[in-house]
Coordinates of C-alpha atoms (C1' of nucleotides) in Angstrom, one line a residue:
Chain D
X267 CA 56.2 212.6 47.9
X268 CA 56.1 215.1 50.6
X269 CA 59.2 215.7 52.8
X270 CA 57.0 214.6 55.6
X271 CA 56.7 211.1 54.0
X272 CA 60.3 211.1 52.9
X273 CA 61.5 211.7 56.5
X274 CA 59.0 208.9 57.8
X275 CA 60.4 206.4 55.2
X276 CA 63.9 207.2 55.9
X277 CA 63.4 206.5 59.5
X278 CA 61.6 203.3 58.9
X279 CA 64.4 202.3 56.9
X280 CA 67.0 203.2 59.6
X281 CA 65.1 201.1 62.0
X282 CA 64.9 198.2 59.7
X283 CA 68.7 198.5 59.1
X284 CA 69.4 198.3 62.8
X285 CA 66.9 195.5 63.3
X286 CA 68.5 193.4 60.6
X287 CA 71.8 193.7 62.2
X288 CA 70.5 192.8 65.6
X289 CA 68.3 189.8 64.7
X290 CA 71.3 188.6 62.5
X291 CA 73.3 188.5 65.6
X292 CA 70.9 187.1 68.1
X293 CA 67.8 185.9 66.3
X294 CA 64.4 187.3 66.2
X295 CA 63.5 186.3 69.8
X296 CA 66.9 187.2 71.0
X297 CA 66.6 190.9 69.9
X298 CA 64.3 193.0 72.3
X299 CA 62.7 196.2 71.5
X300 CA 64.8 197.6 74.1
X301 CA 68.0 196.6 72.2
X302 CA 66.6 198.2 69.2
X303 CA 65.6 201.3 70.7
X304 CA 69.2 201.7 72.0
X305 CA 70.7 200.9 68.6
X306 CA 68.5 203.4 66.9
X307 CA 68.8 206.1 69.4
X308 CA 64.9 206.3 69.8
X309 CA 63.0 205.6 73.0
X310 CA 61.3 202.2 73.2
X311 CA 57.8 203.5 72.6
X312 CA 58.8 205.5 69.6
X313 CA 59.4 202.6 67.6
X314 CA 55.8 201.9 67.7
X315 CA 55.1 205.1 65.7
X316 CA 56.6 203.3 62.7
X317 CA 55.9 199.6 63.1
X318 CA 52.7 198.1 64.7
X319 CA 54.4 195.4 66.4
X320 CA 57.7 193.4 66.5
X321 CA 56.3 190.9 64.3
X322 CA 55.4 193.3 61.7
X323 CA 58.9 194.7 61.6
X324 CA 60.3 191.3 60.7
X325 CA 57.7 190.9 58.0
X326 CA 58.5 194.3 56.5
X327 CA 62.3 193.4 56.6
X328 CA 61.7 190.1 54.8
X329 CA 59.2 191.4 52.3
X330 CA 61.4 194.3 51.2
X331 CA 64.4 192.0 50.9
X332 CA 62.6 189.5 48.5
X333 CA 61.1 192.3 46.5
X334 CA 64.7 193.8 45.9
X335 CA 66.2 190.4 44.9
X336 CA 63.4 189.7 42.6
X337 CA 63.5 193.2 41.0
X338 CA 67.4 192.8 40.5
X339 CA 67.0 189.4 39.2
X340 CA 64.4 190.4 36.7
X341 CA 66.4 193.5 35.5
X342 CA 69.4 191.4 34.4
X343 CA 67.4 188.5 33.1
X344 CA 67.4 188.8 29.4
X345 CA 70.8 190.6 29.0
X346 CA 72.7 187.9 27.2
X347 CA 71.5 184.9 25.1
X348 CA 74.0 182.4 26.4
X349 CA 72.3 180.3 29.2
X350 CA 75.4 179.7 31.1
X351 CA 76.5 183.4 31.1
X352 CA 72.9 184.3 32.3
X353 CA 73.2 181.8 35.3
X354 CA 76.6 183.4 36.0
X355 CA 74.9 186.8 36.3
X356 CA 72.1 185.4 38.5
X357 CA 74.6 183.8 40.8
X358 CA 76.9 186.7 40.9
X359 CA 74.1 189.2 41.8
X360 CA 72.8 187.1 44.5
X361 CA 76.3 186.3 46.0
X362 CA 77.3 189.9 46.0
X363 CA 74.1 190.9 47.6
X364 CA 74.5 188.5 50.2
X365 CA 78.0 189.5 50.9
X366 CA 77.1 193.2 51.0
X367 CA 74.1 192.5 53.2
X368 CA 75.2 189.6 55.3
X369 CA 72.9 190.4 58.2
X370 CA 69.7 190.7 56.1
X371 CA 70.8 187.4 54.4
X372 CA 70.8 185.7 57.9
X373 CA 67.3 187.1 58.7
X374 CA 65.8 185.8 55.5
X375 CA 67.3 182.3 56.0
X376 CA 67.0 181.9 59.6
X377 CA 63.7 183.7 60.6
X378 CA 61.1 182.6 58.1
X379 CA 59.3 180.4 60.7
X380 CA 59.0 183.3 63.3
X381 CA 56.4 185.2 61.2
X382 CA 52.8 185.2 62.0
X383 CA 50.6 183.1 59.8
X384 CA 49.2 186.3 57.9
X385 CA 52.6 187.6 56.6
X386 CA 54.0 184.0 56.3
X387 CA 52.0 183.6 52.9
X388 CA 53.2 186.8 51.5
X389 CA 56.7 186.1 52.1
X390 CA 56.5 182.6 51.0
X391 CA 54.9 183.6 47.5
X392 CA 57.9 186.0 47.0
X393 CA 60.3 183.3 47.9
X394 CA 58.5 181.0 45.4
X395 CA 58.6 183.5 42.5
X396 CA 62.4 184.2 43.2
X397 CA 62.9 180.3 43.1
X398 CA 61.1 180.1 39.7
X399 CA 63.5 182.8 38.3
X400 CA 66.5 180.8 39.3
X401 CA 65.1 177.4 38.2
X402 CA 64.4 179.0 34.7
X403 CA 68.1 179.8 34.5
X404 CA 69.2 176.4 35.5
X405 CA 66.7 174.9 33.1
X406 CA 68.2 176.8 30.2
X407 CA 71.7 175.7 31.0
X408 CA 70.4 172.2 31.4
X409 CA 68.6 172.3 28.0
X410 CA 71.7 173.8 26.4
X411 CA 73.9 171.0 27.9
X412 CA 71.5 168.3 26.7
X413 CA 71.7 169.8 23.1
X414 CA 75.4 168.9 22.7
X415 CA 75.9 166.1 20.5
X416 CA 78.2 164.0 22.7
X417 CA 75.9 163.7 25.8
X418 CA 73.1 161.1 25.5
X419 CA 71.0 162.5 28.3
X420 CA 67.4 162.6 27.9
X421 CA 65.1 165.5 28.7
X422 CA 65.5 166.4 32.3
X423 CA 62.7 165.5 34.6
X424 CA 60.9 168.1 36.7
X425 CA 62.0 166.6 40.0
X426 CA 65.6 166.4 39.1
X427 CA 65.5 170.0 37.9
X428 CA 64.1 171.1 41.3
X429 CA 66.8 169.4 43.1
X430 CA 69.6 170.9 41.0
X431 CA 68.1 174.2 41.4
X432 CA 67.7 173.8 45.3
X433 CA 71.4 172.6 45.3
X434 CA 72.4 175.7 43.4
X435 CA 70.5 177.9 45.8
X436 CA 72.2 175.9 48.8
X437 CA 75.6 177.0 47.4
X438 CA 74.6 180.4 47.2
X439 CA 72.9 180.7 50.4
X440 CA 75.5 179.1 52.5
X441 CA 78.1 181.9 51.6
X442 CA 76.9 183.7 54.8
X443 CA 78.2 180.8 56.9
X444 CA 81.8 180.8 55.8
X445 CA 82.8 183.9 53.7
X446 CA 85.6 186.1 54.9
X447 CA 86.9 188.7 52.4
X448 CA 90.5 188.2 53.6
X449 CA 90.5 184.5 53.4
X450 CA 88.4 183.4 50.5
X451 CA 88.8 186.0 47.5
X452 CA 86.5 188.4 46.0
X453 CA 82.9 188.0 45.7
X454 CA 83.7 187.5 41.9
X455 CA 85.9 184.7 42.9
X456 CA 83.1 183.1 44.9
X457 CA 80.6 183.5 42.3
X458 CA 83.0 181.9 39.7
X459 CA 83.6 179.0 41.8
X460 CA 79.9 178.2 42.5
X461 CA 79.2 178.8 38.8
X462 CA 81.9 176.6 37.7
X463 CA 80.8 173.9 40.2
X464 CA 77.2 174.1 38.9
X465 CA 78.0 174.0 35.2
X466 CA 81.3 172.0 34.9
X467 CA 81.5 170.2 38.1
X468 CA 84.8 169.3 39.8
X469 CA 86.5 167.1 37.2
X470 CA 84.8 167.5 33.9
X471 CA 86.1 169.4 31.0
X472 CA 84.2 172.5 31.0
X473 CA 82.4 173.2 27.6
X474 CA 81.3 176.8 28.6
X475 CA 83.3 179.0 30.8
X476 CA 81.6 182.4 30.6
X477 CA 83.0 183.4 33.9
X478 CA 86.1 184.8 32.1
X479 CA 84.5 187.3 29.8
X480 CA 83.6 190.4 31.7
X481 CA 79.9 191.0 32.5
X482 CA 78.1 193.9 31.0
X483 CA 78.6 196.7 33.7
X484 CA 75.1 197.8 33.5
X485 CA 72.3 196.2 35.2
X486 CA 74.2 193.1 36.2
X487 CA 76.7 195.0 38.3
X488 CA 74.1 197.5 39.4
X489 CA 74.3 197.9 43.3
X490 CA 71.3 196.6 44.9
X491 CA 70.5 198.0 48.2
X492 CA 68.0 196.2 50.4
X493 CA 66.7 199.0 52.5
X494 CA 67.3 202.1 50.4
X495 CA 68.7 204.8 52.4
X496 CA 68.1 208.3 51.3
X497 CA 71.1 209.9 49.6
X498 CA 73.5 211.6 51.8
X499 CA 72.9 209.6 54.9
X500 CA 75.6 207.6 56.6
Chain M
X114 CA 77.4 151.1 83.5
X115 CA 75.0 150.9 86.4
X116 CA 71.3 150.9 85.7
X117 CA 71.1 154.1 87.6
X118 CA 73.4 155.7 85.2
X119 CA 71.6 154.1 82.3
X120 CA 68.5 155.5 83.4
X121 CA 69.9 159.0 83.8
X122 CA 71.6 159.0 80.4
X123 CA 68.3 157.7 78.8
X124 CA 66.4 160.7 80.3
X125 CA 69.2 163.2 79.3
X126 CA 68.7 161.8 75.8
X127 CA 64.9 162.1 75.8
X128 CA 65.2 165.7 76.9
X129 CA 67.7 166.5 74.2
X130 CA 65.4 165.1 71.7
X131 CA 62.5 167.3 72.8
X132 CA 64.6 170.2 72.9
X133 CA 66.1 169.7 69.4
X134 CA 62.5 169.7 68.1
X135 CA 61.3 172.7 69.9
X136 CA 64.5 174.7 69.2
X137 CA 64.2 173.8 65.6
X138 CA 60.7 175.1 65.5
X139 CA 61.1 178.3 67.4
X140 CA 64.7 179.0 67.8
X141 CA 66.8 178.8 70.9
X142 CA 65.6 182.1 72.5
X143 CA 62.0 181.1 71.3
X144 CA 62.0 178.0 73.5
X145 CA 61.2 178.5 77.1
X146 CA 62.2 175.9 79.6
X147 CA 58.5 175.7 80.5
X148 CA 57.8 174.6 76.8
X149 CA 60.4 172.0 77.2
X150 CA 59.0 170.8 80.6
X151 CA 55.7 170.5 79.1
X152 CA 57.0 168.5 76.1
X153 CA 59.0 166.0 78.3
X154 CA 56.5 165.7 81.0
X155 CA 58.8 166.8 83.5
X156 CA 58.4 169.7 86.1
X157 CA 60.3 172.8 85.0
X158 CA 62.6 172.5 87.9
X159 CA 63.5 169.0 87.3
X160 CA 65.2 169.7 84.2
X161 CA 67.8 171.2 86.1
X162 CA 68.7 167.9 87.6
X163 CA 70.0 166.9 84.1
X164 CA 71.5 170.0 82.7
X165 CA 73.0 173.1 84.6
X166 CA 71.4 175.7 82.3
X167 CA 69.6 176.2 79.1
X168 CA 72.8 177.0 77.5
X169 CA 74.6 173.9 78.5
X170 CA 71.7 172.0 77.0
X171 CA 72.3 173.5 73.6
X172 CA 75.9 173.0 73.9
X173 CA 75.4 169.3 74.7
X174 CA 73.0 168.9 71.9
X175 CA 75.4 170.4 69.3
X176 CA 78.6 168.5 70.7
X177 CA 76.7 165.2 70.5
X178 CA 75.5 166.0 66.9
X179 CA 79.0 166.7 65.5
X180 CA 80.6 163.9 67.3
X181 CA 78.2 161.6 65.8
X182 CA 78.7 163.1 62.3
X183 CA 82.4 162.8 62.6
X184 CA 82.3 159.3 63.8
X185 CA 80.1 158.3 60.8
X186 CA 82.2 160.0 58.4
X187 CA 85.5 158.4 59.7
X188 CA 83.9 154.9 59.7
X189 CA 83.2 154.9 56.1
X190 CA 86.2 156.9 55.0
X191 CA 88.6 154.2 53.5
X192 CA 85.9 151.9 52.1
X193 CA 86.6 152.3 48.4
X194 CA 89.7 153.5 46.5
X195 CA 87.7 155.6 44.0
X196 CA 87.7 159.3 45.0
X197 CA 84.3 160.1 43.4
X198 CA 82.6 157.1 45.0
X199 CA 84.0 158.0 48.3
X200 CA 82.6 161.6 48.0
X201 CA 79.3 160.1 47.1
X202 CA 79.4 158.1 50.4
X203 CA 80.3 161.3 52.3
X204 CA 77.4 163.2 50.7
X205 CA 74.9 160.5 51.2
X206 CA 75.6 159.9 54.8
X207 CA 75.1 163.5 55.7
X208 CA 72.0 163.9 53.4
X209 CA 70.4 160.9 55.1
X210 CA 71.3 162.0 58.4
X211 CA 69.9 165.4 57.9
X212 CA 66.7 164.0 56.6
X213 CA 66.2 161.7 59.4
X214 CA 67.1 164.3 61.9
X215 CA 65.9 167.5 60.4
X216 CA 65.4 169.3 63.7
X217 CA 68.9 168.6 64.9
X218 CA 70.2 169.9 61.6
X219 CA 68.3 173.1 62.0
X220 CA 69.9 173.6 65.4
X221 CA 73.2 172.9 64.1
X222 CA 73.0 175.3 61.4
X223 CA 71.0 178.1 63.1
X224 CA 72.1 178.3 66.6
X225 CA 75.9 178.1 66.6
X226 CA 76.0 181.8 67.7
X227 CA 73.8 181.5 70.8
X228 CA 76.4 179.5 72.6
X229 CA 78.3 181.0 75.5
X230 CA 81.9 181.6 74.7
X231 CA 83.3 178.6 76.6
X232 CA 81.4 175.9 74.6
X233 CA 81.7 178.0 71.4
X234 CA 85.2 177.0 70.9
X235 CA 84.6 173.2 71.5
X236 CA 81.8 173.2 68.9
X237 CA 83.7 175.2 66.5
X238 CA 86.7 172.9 66.6
X239 CA 84.5 170.0 66.0
X240 CA 82.9 171.7 63.1
X241 CA 86.3 172.4 61.7
X242 CA 87.4 168.8 62.1
X243 CA 84.3 167.8 60.1
X244 CA 85.0 170.3 57.5
X245 CA 88.4 168.8 57.0
X246 CA 87.1 165.4 56.3
X247 CA 84.9 166.8 53.6
X248 CA 87.7 168.8 52.1
X249 CA 89.9 165.8 51.8
X250 CA 87.3 164.0 50.0
X251 CA 86.8 167.0 47.7
X252 CA 90.4 167.3 47.1
X253 CA 90.9 163.7 46.1
X254 CA 88.3 164.0 43.4
X255 CA 90.0 167.3 42.2
X256 CA 93.1 165.6 42.0
X257 CA 91.8 162.7 40.2
X258 CA 90.0 165.0 37.6
X259 CA 93.2 167.0 37.1
X260 CA 95.3 164.0 36.3
X261 CA 92.9 163.0 33.3
X262 CA 95.0 163.8 30.1
X263 CA 92.4 165.9 28.4
X264 CA 92.2 168.8 31.0
X265 CA 94.9 171.2 31.3
X266 CA 94.1 172.5 34.8
X267 CA 97.1 173.1 36.9
X268 CA 97.1 172.0 40.6
X269 CA 94.2 173.5 42.5
X270 CA 94.9 176.5 44.8
X271 CA 94.0 175.9 48.4
X272 CA 91.6 178.9 48.3
X273 CA 89.6 177.5 45.4
X274 CA 89.6 174.1 47.1
X275 CA 88.2 175.8 50.1
X276 CA 85.5 177.7 48.1
X277 CA 84.4 174.3 46.4
X278 CA 84.2 172.4 49.6
X279 CA 82.1 175.0 51.3
X280 CA 79.9 175.1 48.2
X281 CA 79.3 171.5 48.3
X282 CA 78.6 171.7 52.1
X283 CA 76.1 174.5 51.2
X284 CA 74.2 172.0 48.9
X285 CA 74.0 169.4 51.5
X286 CA 73.2 171.8 54.4
X287 CA 70.4 173.5 52.5
X288 CA 68.6 170.3 52.1
X289 CA 66.5 171.0 55.3
X290 CA 65.2 174.1 53.8
X291 CA 63.3 172.4 50.9
X292 CA 63.3 168.6 51.0
X293 CA 60.0 167.0 51.2
X294 CA 59.8 163.3 50.9
X295 CA 56.6 163.3 48.7
X296 CA 57.9 165.9 46.3
X297 CA 61.6 165.5 45.9
X298 CA 62.3 161.7 45.7
X299 CA 64.2 159.6 48.0
X300 CA 67.4 160.5 49.9
X301 CA 69.3 158.6 47.5
X302 CA 67.9 160.8 44.7
X303 CA 68.9 163.9 46.5
X304 CA 72.5 162.5 47.2
X305 CA 72.8 161.6 43.6
X306 CA 71.8 165.0 42.3
X307 CA 74.1 166.8 44.6
X308 CA 76.9 164.5 43.8
X309 CA 76.3 164.6 40.2
X310 CA 76.3 168.5 40.3
X311 CA 79.5 168.5 42.4
X312 CA 81.4 166.0 40.1
X313 CA 79.9 166.5 36.6
X314 CA 78.2 169.9 36.8
X315 CA 74.9 170.6 34.7
X316 CA 76.1 170.0 31.1
X317 CA 79.5 168.4 31.2
X318 CA 79.9 164.9 30.0
X319 CA 80.5 162.9 33.3
X320 CA 83.6 160.9 33.2
X321 CA 82.7 159.1 36.6
X322 CA 79.3 158.2 37.7
X323 CA 79.6 156.3 40.7
X324 CA 76.2 156.9 41.8
X325 CA 74.8 154.0 39.7
X326 CA 76.7 151.2 41.4
X327 CA 75.2 150.4 44.7
X328 CA 77.1 151.2 47.9
X329 CA 78.6 148.8 50.3
X330 CA 75.7 148.2 52.7
X331 CA 77.9 148.0 55.8
X332 CA 79.2 151.1 57.5
X333 CA 78.1 153.4 54.6
X334 CA 74.6 152.6 55.1
X335 CA 74.7 152.3 58.8
X336 CA 72.2 154.0 60.6
X337 CA 73.5 157.0 62.5
X338 CA 71.4 158.2 65.4
X339 CA 72.4 161.6 66.9
X340 CA 71.0 161.2 70.5
X341 CA 71.1 157.5 71.0
X342 CA 68.0 155.9 72.6
X343 CA 68.0 152.8 74.6
X344 CA 66.8 149.7 72.8
X345 CA 63.1 149.1 73.3
X346 CA 62.2 152.7 74.2
X347 CA 60.2 154.5 71.5
Chain R
dG212 C1' 61.5 140.6 108.9
dA213 C1' 60.6 145.1 110.5
dT214 C1' 62.9 149.7 111.4
dT215 C1' 65.7 153.3 110.1
dG216 C1' 68.6 156.5 107.4
dT217 C1' 70.4 157.9 103.0
dC218 C1' 69.8 159.7 98.8
dG219 C1' 68.4 160.6 94.1
dA220 C1' 64.7 162.7 91.7
dA221 C1' 60.5 165.2 91.1
dC222 C1' 57.9 169.0 92.4
dG223 C1' 55.1 173.7 93.3
dA224 C1' 56.1 178.2 94.5
dA225 C1' 58.4 182.0 94.3
dC226 C1' 62.6 184.8 93.0
dG227 C1' 64.1 189.1 90.4
dT228 C1' 64.4 190.5 85.8
dT229 C1' 63.1 191.4 81.1
dC230 C1' 59.7 190.9 77.7
dG231 C1' 56.3 193.5 74.3
dT232 C1' 53.2 196.8 74.3
dT233 C1' 50.1 200.8 75.9
dC234 C1' 49.1 205.3 77.5
dG235 C1' 49.3 210.4 79.0
dT236 C1' 52.1 214.1 78.5
dC237 C1' 54.5 217.7 76.4
dA238 C1' 57.6 220.1 73.0
dA239 C1' 58.1 221.1 68.3
dT240 C1' 56.4 221.7 63.9
dT241 C1' 52.7 223.2 60.7
Chain O
dA2 C1' 45.3 226.4 67.3
dA3 C1' 46.1 221.8 65.6
dT4 C1' 48.9 217.9 64.6
dT5 C1' 52.9 215.2 64.8
dG6 C1' 56.2 212.6 67.1
dA7 C1' 59.1 211.6 71.0
dC8 C1' 59.3 210.3 75.6
dG9 C1' 59.1 208.1 80.5
dA10 C1' 56.3 205.5 83.3
dA11 C1' 53.7 201.7 83.8
dC12 C1' 51.5 197.2 82.6
dG13 C1' 50.7 192.1 82.9
dA14 C1' 52.9 188.3 81.2
dA15 C1' 56.6 185.3 80.7
dC16 C1' 61.6 184.6 81.3
dG17 C1' 65.6 181.4 83.4
dT18 C1' 66.6 179.9 87.7
dT19 C1' 66.8 178.8 92.8
dC20 C1' 64.7 177.0 96.8
dG21 C1' 62.6 173.9 100.3
dT22 C1' 60.3 170.1 100.4
dT23 C1' 58.3 165.6 99.6
dC24 C1' 58.1 161.0 97.9
dG25 C1' 59.8 156.3 97.0
dA26 C1' 63.5 153.0 96.4
dC27 C1' 67.2 150.7 98.5
dA28 C1' 70.8 149.1 102.4
dA29 C1' 72.1 148.8 106.7
dT30 C1' 70.8 148.1 111.3
dC31 C1' 68.3 146.0 115.0

DNA sequence: GATTGTCGAACGAACGTTCGTTCGTCAATT
DNA sequence: AATTGACGAACGAACGTTCGTTCGACAATC
């Protein structure tokens, strides 16, 4: 990659960072290109050297975010054979990512509908791919639980599995709305609470508590950065 | 109430209905007063006979919604002595309300930050009051679970209780993002899935399954309507 | 019972501002 | 000499809001 392209990519990334912050604060329609220009230090018109329109800027932001999320989830997929532990890794990765990039998270959740129809489909398919990864992790835990001798549950229907998966995503996605580092513990605490609720529930005796044992420090704890910055900047 | 006032209230309610739908679709900043005028059949300026500003319209929408939610939750609070069953009623009420009024729900979740500072505080206190109701229900289930002899859990710390409560709210609040009546079962199915996940988890043997027994058909199933319409008008 | 006055309610037009976007220019880099 | 990238100026459109006016219903007056 020529230094020309590197510099261009760097500045596109900077603009996306600033845009994520502003959109998270005021919504897509609430952020003006003049706001974004002031935040980045560019003139208003210079932004159009990097993105064709305001909408394409939003689309690029969401696409990059989901691609990063999917890559991180895939990387740490087959680390451990235990289903409950794998689910914990999945939950923790996403929780920490959302806590580290709260503004991007808000954009992902809030502004899917603001996209033009063309980019909508691309983002939706990425979202569905990510959902399937999560559902596989949930299904594995489900199957493992059903295999225990003292439960008489039959095989889980697909609809119920979908509902359970969406509910678990709900717990994770809602973190942006309430989490305060000074009030609610570490990201690990949050991930443990969610995982424990998902696997064991509020009152049941928990047959699998993988939250205690430490995670492999490699891929699972790898720092995922949505909009990658060049080394040395900021 | 004089028929004059009744008519005025009726039309305020109509406008709020239309606004909820438009804001849910495009966001607060994405809805223009001209859009709202066209949707309601009023002229643009006539809207200002009913609301002082666009922001006050949003504030009124949110305040009414939370007041309705709180009233419904309070009504069905002490129906049954069983903690798990009470939690189910709480979950089901909110799930059904969100399914019936998906647009209002989206406004509540998305547009809290768009409020001016004055109304912000009022909405926030309502939200906190509602949270406390939910947390009490969760705490009761927690305490009941801890009392069972085969678990060795100590008393639940306040922080963990908060995290669990927020997570359960997350499952419920996320429903708007995925629920499709033709794909994901009835509202009762959704509430049962969430409640089962909250109380029993994915794999644990469930000590309390109150979802099977029917609910009292009175207050718990009472239809809650956010923006009350006069009888007889569509 | 006709006339008059009051007032709420709805409107079109226009306000000043801000929106996203385009264009021509010009300095800096290659 | 050629290309890139940053810029201010300007565009038409749309924004939230205000204004003056009009219309029709209802009570009080004659």
